PDB file of C-alpha atoms in Angstrom:
ATOM      1  CA  MET A 244     139.968 131.786  45.667  1.00 51.00           C
ATOM      2  CA  GLY A 245     143.675 132.493  45.956  1.00 56.00           C
ATOM      3  CA  LEU A 246     145.544 135.785  45.796  1.00 50.00           C
ATOM      4  CA  ASN A 247     149.259 136.069  45.099  1.00 54.00           C
ATOM      5  CA  PHE A 248     151.249 138.090  47.632  1.00 49.00           C
ATOM      6  CA  PRO A 249     155.066 138.462  47.994  1.00 55.00           C
ATOM      7  CA  GLU A 250     154.845 135.814  50.743  1.00 54.00           C
ATOM      8  CA  GLY A 251     153.130 133.430  48.341  1.00 57.00           C
ATOM      9  CA  GLN A 252     149.523 132.590  47.499  1.00 61.00           C
ATOM     10  CA  GLN A 253     147.030 133.414  50.229  1.00 56.00           C
ATOM     11  CA  ASP A 254     143.642 131.722  50.216  1.00 64.00           C
ATOM     12  CA  ARG A 255     140.566 133.803  50.804  1.00 66.00           C
ATOM     13  CA  PRO A 256     137.175 132.224  51.406  1.00 73.00           C
ATOM     14  CA  ALA A 257     134.664 132.239  48.591  1.00 79.00           C
ATOM     15  CA  LYS A 258     130.909 131.931  48.880  1.00 91.00           C
ATOM     16  CA  ILE A 259     128.343 130.427  46.554  1.00 92.00           C
ATOM     17  CA  ILE A 260     125.852 133.119  45.574  1.00 93.00           C
ATOM     18  CA  ALA A 261     123.876 131.146  42.979  1.00 95.00           C
ATOM     19  CA  THR A 262     123.426 127.520  41.942  1.00 97.00           C
ATOM     20  CA  LYS A 263     121.814 126.130  38.809  1.00 97.00           C
ATOM     21  CA  PHE A 264     121.314 122.470  37.989  1.00 97.00           C
ATOM     22  CA  ALA A 265     120.206 120.403  34.994  1.00 95.00           C
ATOM     23  CA  SER A 266     119.836 116.651  34.571  1.00 93.00           C
ATOM     24  CA  PHE A 267     119.074 114.135  31.866  1.00 88.00           C
ATOM     25  CA  ASP A 268     117.935 110.637  32.839  1.00 85.00           C
ATOM     26  CA  ASP A 269     116.631 109.333  29.531  1.00 79.00           C
ATOM     27  CA  GLY A 270     118.691 106.583  27.902  1.00 63.00           C
ATOM     28  CA  GLN A 271     117.653 107.203  24.343  1.00 63.00           C
ATOM     29  CA  GLN A 272     120.217 109.754  23.183  1.00 72.00           C
ATOM     30  CA  THR A 273     122.876 108.225  20.994  1.00 75.00           C
ATOM     31  CA  ILE A 274     125.460 110.454  19.369  1.00 73.00           C
ATOM     32  CA  TYR A 275     126.313 109.204  15.875  1.00 69.00           C
ATOM     33  CA  ILE A 276     128.906 111.281  14.096  1.00 65.00           C
ATOM     34  CA  VAL A 277     130.978 110.748  10.980  1.00 59.00           C
ATOM     35  CA  ASN A 278     134.474 112.196  11.353  1.00 60.00           C
ATOM     36  CA  GLY A 279     133.838 113.008  15.005  1.00 57.00           C
ATOM     37  CA  ASP A 280     137.518 113.749  15.528  1.00 60.00           C
ATOM     38  CA  SER A 281     136.917 117.426  14.722  1.00 67.00           C
ATOM     39  CA  ASP A 282     135.250 120.405  16.390  1.00 72.00           C
ATOM     40  CA  ALA A 283     132.325 119.944  13.996  1.00 73.00           C
ATOM     41  CA  GLY A 284     131.610 116.606  15.692  1.00 79.00           C
ATOM     42  CA  TRP A 285     130.489 118.011  19.056  1.00 86.00           C
ATOM     43  CA  VAL A 286     126.787 117.638  19.943  1.00 87.00           C
ATOM     44  CA  ASN A 287     124.830 119.133  22.854  1.00 90.00           C
ATOM     45  CA  ILE A 288     123.695 116.490  25.326  1.00 88.00           C
ATOM     46  CA  SER A 289     119.914 116.648  25.758  1.00 85.00           C
ATOM     47  CA  ASN A 290     118.480 118.953  28.443  1.00 88.00           C
ATOM     48  CA  LEU A 291     121.900 119.997  29.767  1.00 91.00           C
ATOM     49  CA  SER A 292     121.920 123.708  28.929  1.00 95.00           C
ATOM     50  CA  ILE A 293     122.014 126.320  31.688  1.00 97.00           C
ATOM     51  CA  SER A 294     121.601 130.076  31.153  1.00 97.00           C
ATOM     52  CA  HIS A 295     123.181 132.311  33.764  1.00 98.00           C
ATOM     53  CA  ALA A 296     124.110 135.977  34.234  1.00 97.00           C
ATOM     54  CA  CYS A 297     126.778 136.648  36.857  1.00 97.00           C
ATOM     55  CA  VAL A 298     126.067 139.407  39.380  1.00 96.00           C
ATOM     56  CA  SER A 299     129.607 140.776  39.025  1.00 95.00           C
ATOM     57  CA  THR A 300     132.440 140.697  36.510  1.00 95.00           C
ATOM     58  CA  ALA A 301     134.598 139.404  39.387  1.00 94.00           C
ATOM     59  CA  SER A 302     132.465 136.259  39.772  1.00 95.00           C
ATOM     60  CA  ARG A 303     133.738 132.808  38.851  1.00 95.00           C
ATOM     61  CA  LEU A 304     131.638 129.834  37.752  1.00 96.00           C
ATOM     62  CA  LEU A 305     132.370 126.395  39.172  1.00 96.00           C
ATOM     63  CA  MET A 306     131.110 123.978  36.499  1.00 97.00           C
ATOM     64  CA  ILE A 307     130.652 120.293  37.369  1.00 97.00           C
ATOM     65  CA  PHE A 308     129.274 117.382  35.362  1.00 95.00           C
ATOM     66  CA  HIS A 309     128.785 113.659  35.728  1.00 94.00           C
ATOM     67  CA  CYS A 310     127.713 111.424  32.844  1.00 89.00           C
ATOM     68  CA  GLY A 311     127.161 107.721  32.326  1.00 85.00           C
ATOM     69  CA  ALA A 312     128.026 106.622  28.798  1.00 84.00           C
ATOM     70  CA  THR A 313     129.533 103.897  26.661  1.00 81.00           C
ATOM     71  CA  SER A 314     130.832 103.645  23.136  1.00 78.00           C
ATOM     72  CA  HIS A 315     128.553 102.054  20.556  1.00 73.00           C
ATOM     73  CA  THR A 316     130.866  99.191  19.679  1.00 65.00           C
ATOM     74  CA  ASN A 317     134.158  97.621  20.666  1.00 61.00           C
ATOM     75  CA  THR A 318     135.143  96.796  17.083  1.00 60.00           C
ATOM     76  CA  GLU A 319     134.989 100.207  15.372  1.00 63.00           C
ATOM     77  CA  ASP A 320     136.470 103.661  15.950  1.00 67.00           C
ATOM     78  CA  CYS A 321     134.414 105.341  18.618  1.00 73.00           C
ATOM     79  CA  GLY A 322     134.852 106.491  22.199  1.00 76.00           C
ATOM     80  CA  CYS A 323     133.361 108.922  24.736  1.00 83.00           C
ATOM     81  CA  ASN A 324     134.459 112.573  24.934  1.00 86.00           C
ATOM     82  CA  PHE A 325     132.949 115.470  26.877  1.00 91.00           C
ATOM     83  CA  ARG A 326     133.501 119.219  27.202  1.00 93.00           C
ATOM     84  CA  PHE A 327     131.876 122.342  28.643  1.00 95.00           C
ATOM     85  CA  TYR A 328     130.704 124.799  25.997  1.00 95.00           C
ATOM     86  CA  ASN A 329     129.646 128.455  26.010  1.00 96.00           C
ATOM     87  CA  SER A 330     127.061 128.443  23.224  1.00 95.00           C
ATOM     88  CA  THR A 331     126.421 132.184  23.528  1.00 96.00           C
ATOM     89  CA  ASP A 332     129.983 133.051  22.525  1.00 95.00           C
ATOM     90  CA  SER A 333     130.688 129.804  20.610  1.00 93.00           C
ATOM     91  CA  HIS A 334     133.735 128.550  22.481  1.00 92.00           C
ATOM     92  CA  HIS A 335     134.727 125.587  24.623  1.00 93.00           C
ATOM     93  CA  ILE A 336     135.673 125.834  28.299  1.00 94.00           C
ATOM     94  CA  GLY A 337     138.114 123.856  30.416  1.00 91.00           C
ATOM     95  CA  VAL A 338     139.637 121.565  27.801  1.00 90.00           C
ATOM     96  CA  GLY A 339     143.083 120.066  27.280  1.00 87.00           C
ATOM     97  CA  TYR A 340     145.917 121.758  25.431  1.00 86.00           C
ATOM     98  CA  ASP A 341     145.934 122.215  21.664  1.00 82.00           C
ATOM     99  CA  ASN A 342     147.875 119.309  20.162  1.00 79.00           C
ATOM    100  CA  SER A 343     147.219 119.732  16.454  1.00 75.00           C
ATOM    101  CA  ASN A 344     144.877 116.911  15.405  1.00 74.00           C
ATOM    102  CA  ARG A 345     143.701 115.759  18.857  1.00 79.00           C
ATOM    103  CA  LEU A 346     140.285 116.458  20.353  1.00 81.00           C
ATOM    104  CA  ARG A 347     140.407 118.951  23.237  1.00 85.00           C
ATOM    105  CA  THR A 348     138.191 117.568  26.008  1.00 86.00           C
ATOM    106  CA  THR A 349     137.270 118.032  29.667  1.00 87.00           C
ATOM    107  CA  ALA A 350     136.934 114.248  30.161  1.00 86.00           C
ATOM    108  CA  THR A 351     137.514 111.375  27.752  1.00 83.00           C
ATOM    109  CA  SER A 352     138.007 107.683  27.170  1.00 80.00           C
ATOM    110  CA  ASN A 353     139.839 105.810  24.472  1.00 66.00           C
ATOM    111  CA  TYR A 354     138.005 103.187  22.481  1.00 62.00           C
ATOM    112  CA  VAL A 355     136.308 100.565  24.633  1.00 57.00           C
ATOM    113  CA  GLN A 356     138.022  97.262  23.926  1.00 51.00           C
ATOM    114  CA  ASP A 357     137.267  93.559  24.419  1.00 50.00           C
ATOM    115  CA  HIS A 358     133.894  91.861  24.460  1.00 51.00           C
ATOM    116  CA  GLU A 359     132.542  93.599  27.565  1.00 56.00           C
ATOM    117  CA  GLY A 360     132.609  97.050  25.940  1.00 61.00           C
ATOM    118  CA  PRO A 361     129.012  97.113  24.667  1.00 63.00           C
ATOM    119  CA  TYR A 362     127.702  95.941  28.054  1.00 67.00           C
ATOM    120  CA  ARG A 363     129.218  98.411  30.484  1.00 72.00           C
ATOM    121  CA  THR A 364     128.289 101.998  31.276  1.00 76.00           C
ATOM    122  CA  VAL A 365     131.239 104.130  32.375  1.00 80.00           C
ATOM    123  CA  GLY A 366     130.955 107.136  34.704  1.00 84.00           C
ATOM    124  CA  PHE A 367     132.666 110.330  33.504  1.00 89.00           C
ATOM    125  CA  SER A 368     133.127 113.457  35.633  1.00 92.00           C
ATOM    126  CA  GLY A 369     134.702 116.836  35.116  1.00 94.00           C
ATOM    127  CA  SER A 370     134.921 120.268  36.705  1.00 95.00           C
ATOM    128  CA  TYR A 371     136.363 123.637  35.852  1.00 95.00           C
ATOM    129  CA  VAL A 372     136.406 127.167  37.349  1.00 95.00           C
ATOM    130  CA  TRP A 373     135.541 129.655  34.611  1.00 94.00           C
ATOM    131  CA  HIS A 374     135.833 133.456  34.698  1.00 95.00           C
ATOM    132  CA  PRO A 375     133.245 134.881  32.265  1.00 95.00           C
ATOM    133  CA  ASN A 376     134.273 138.489  33.132  1.00 95.00           C
ATOM    134  CA  SER A 377     130.742 139.550  32.191  1.00 96.00           C
ATOM    135  CA  THR A 378     127.313 140.168  33.698  1.00 97.00           C
ATOM    136  CA  ALA A 379     125.501 139.321  30.459  1.00 97.00           C
ATOM    137  CA  SER A 380     123.383 136.172  30.348  1.00 98.00           C
ATOM    138  CA  LYS A 381     125.238 133.286  28.715  1.00 97.00           C
ATOM    139  CA  THR A 382     124.165 129.723  27.965  1.00 97.00           C
ATOM    140  CA  TYR A 383     126.465 126.874  28.969  1.00 97.00           C
ATOM    141  CA  THR A 384     126.035 123.258  27.978  1.00 95.00           C
ATOM    142  CA  LEU A 385     127.703 119.866  28.161  1.00 94.00           C
ATOM    143  CA  GLN A 386     128.702 118.444  24.800  1.00 92.00           C
ATOM    144  CA  GLY A 387     129.622 114.950  23.670  1.00 88.00           C
ATOM    145  CA  ASN A 388     131.714 113.634  20.815  1.00 85.00           C
ATOM    146  CA  ALA A 389     132.183 109.996  19.822  1.00 81.00           C
ATOM    147  CA  GLY A 390     135.699 110.648  18.579  1.00 76.00           C
ATOM    148  CA  ASP A 391     137.004 109.112  15.376  1.00 68.00           C
ATOM    149  CA  ALA A 392     133.706 107.527  14.399  1.00 59.00           C
ATOM    150  CA  SER A 393     134.297 106.004  10.979  1.00 61.00           C
ATOM    151  CA  THR A 394     130.627 105.648   9.967  1.00 64.00           C
ATOM    152  CA  ASN A 395     127.322 107.148  11.046  1.00 67.00           C
ATOM    153  CA  THR A 396     126.400 103.847  12.722  1.00 67.00           C
ATOM    154  CA  ASN A 397     129.218 104.190  15.284  1.00 70.00           C
ATOM    155  CA  GLY A 398     128.981 106.544  18.220  1.00 77.00           C
ATOM    156  CA  MET A 399     128.302 106.657  21.948  1.00 81.00           C
ATOM    157  CA  HIS A 400     125.261 106.114  24.149  1.00 82.00           C
ATOM    158  CA  ILE A 401     124.313 108.439  27.001  1.00 85.00           C
ATOM    159  CA  ASN A 402     122.987 106.916  30.260  1.00 85.00           C
ATOM    160  CA  ARG A 403     123.020 103.310  29.063  1.00 81.00           C
ATOM    161  CA  SER A 404     125.158 100.520  27.696  1.00 76.00           C
ATOM    162  CA  HIS A 405     125.044  99.593  24.014  1.00 72.00           C
ATOM    163  CA  ASN A 406     123.245  96.276  24.554  1.00 69.00           C
ATOM    164  CA  TYR A 407     120.588  97.706  26.851  1.00 66.00           C
ATOM    165  CA  THR A 408     117.259  97.002  25.141  1.00 61.00           C
ATOM    166  CA  GLY A 409     114.852  98.837  27.428  1.00 56.00           C
ATOM    167  CA  SER A 410     113.002  95.629  28.300  1.00 54.00           C
ATOM    168  CA  SER A 411     112.319  94.773  31.919  1.00 52.00           C
ATOM    169  CA  ALA A 412     114.219  91.966  33.613  1.00 49.00           C
ATOM    170  CA  SER A 413     113.757  90.436  37.035  1.00 49.00           C
ATOM    171  CA  GLY A 414     116.999  88.682  37.796  1.00 48.00           C
ATOM    172  CA  GLY A 415     119.201  86.947  35.302  1.00 51.00           C
ATOM    173  CA  SER A 416     122.060  88.492  33.392  1.00 58.00           C
ATOM    174  CA  ALA A 417     119.975  91.314  31.888  1.00 61.00           C
ATOM    175  CA  ARG A 418     119.394  92.952  35.271  1.00 62.00           C
ATOM    176  CA  TRP A 419     122.896  94.401  35.480  1.00 66.00           C
ATOM    177  CA  LEU A 420     122.463  96.350  32.232  1.00 72.00           C
ATOM    178  CA  SER A 421     121.656  99.359  34.395  1.00 75.00           C
ATOM    179  CA  THR A 422     120.796 102.908  33.433  1.00 80.00           C
ATOM    180  CA  ALA A 423     122.511 106.086  34.624  1.00 85.00           C
ATOM    181  CA  ILE A 424     121.835 109.823  34.981  1.00 89.00           C
ATOM    182  CA  THR A 425     123.774 112.755  33.583  1.00 91.00           C
ATOM    183  CA  THR A 426     123.976 115.978  35.617  1.00 94.00           C
ATOM    184  CA  PHE A 427     125.340 119.485  35.065  1.00 96.00           C
ATOM    185  CA  THR A 428     125.752 122.004  37.890  1.00 97.00           C
ATOM    186  CA  ILE A 429     126.952 125.608  37.915  1.00 97.00           C
ATOM    187  CA  HIS A 430     127.841 127.472  41.125  1.00 97.00           C
ATOM    188  CA  GLU A 431     128.553 131.205  40.952  1.00 97.00           C
ATOM    189  CA  LEU A 432     131.379 132.056  43.361  1.00 95.00           C
ATOM    190  CA  MET A 433     132.486 135.374  44.823  1.00 90.00           C
ATOM    191  CA  ASP A 434     135.111 136.352  47.388  1.00 80.00           C
ATOM    192  CA  ALA A 435     133.519 136.342  50.826  1.00 69.00           C
ATOM    193  CA  ALA A 436     135.363 139.506  51.885  1.00 63.00           C
TER     194      ALA A 436
END
């Protein structure tokens, strides 16, 4: 944590006083959204909600996520967008600036292009230090949005590529259609002094 003094910012050590973790390793969640390029298009990613009450109003929360995902198709309007969300107070956390008609995200990709799009799983990561300024219990989650999905058959897949079928393969080209895991971690931080 940094404090501003006349001599400039001075760093003070911070300590982690609590850690909470959630993960999702199933590959079956697919987010299909019509008109996903709006706040109404955000969907909670399965099993990635964490409830936490800070011990002090001075505490900060270090929020970290990693997600493997891919867009549903390389020929239609869809991508992969992620953000932190405080579902208790109904507001997003740690997103980009407000630019009129653009999605505000923590991490994002444009549309996946070319023929390899449906076959690859891309790793997305994001972090943000949040000051809840409260000791009340709040629920935080990771949300996904497929972007400007033009129909409800376009979207994004979590933890797998589009062409992953779930069938076993020993060697051959199907073996590299690997699966991924999505994780969400919250550390509560306080000044060590």
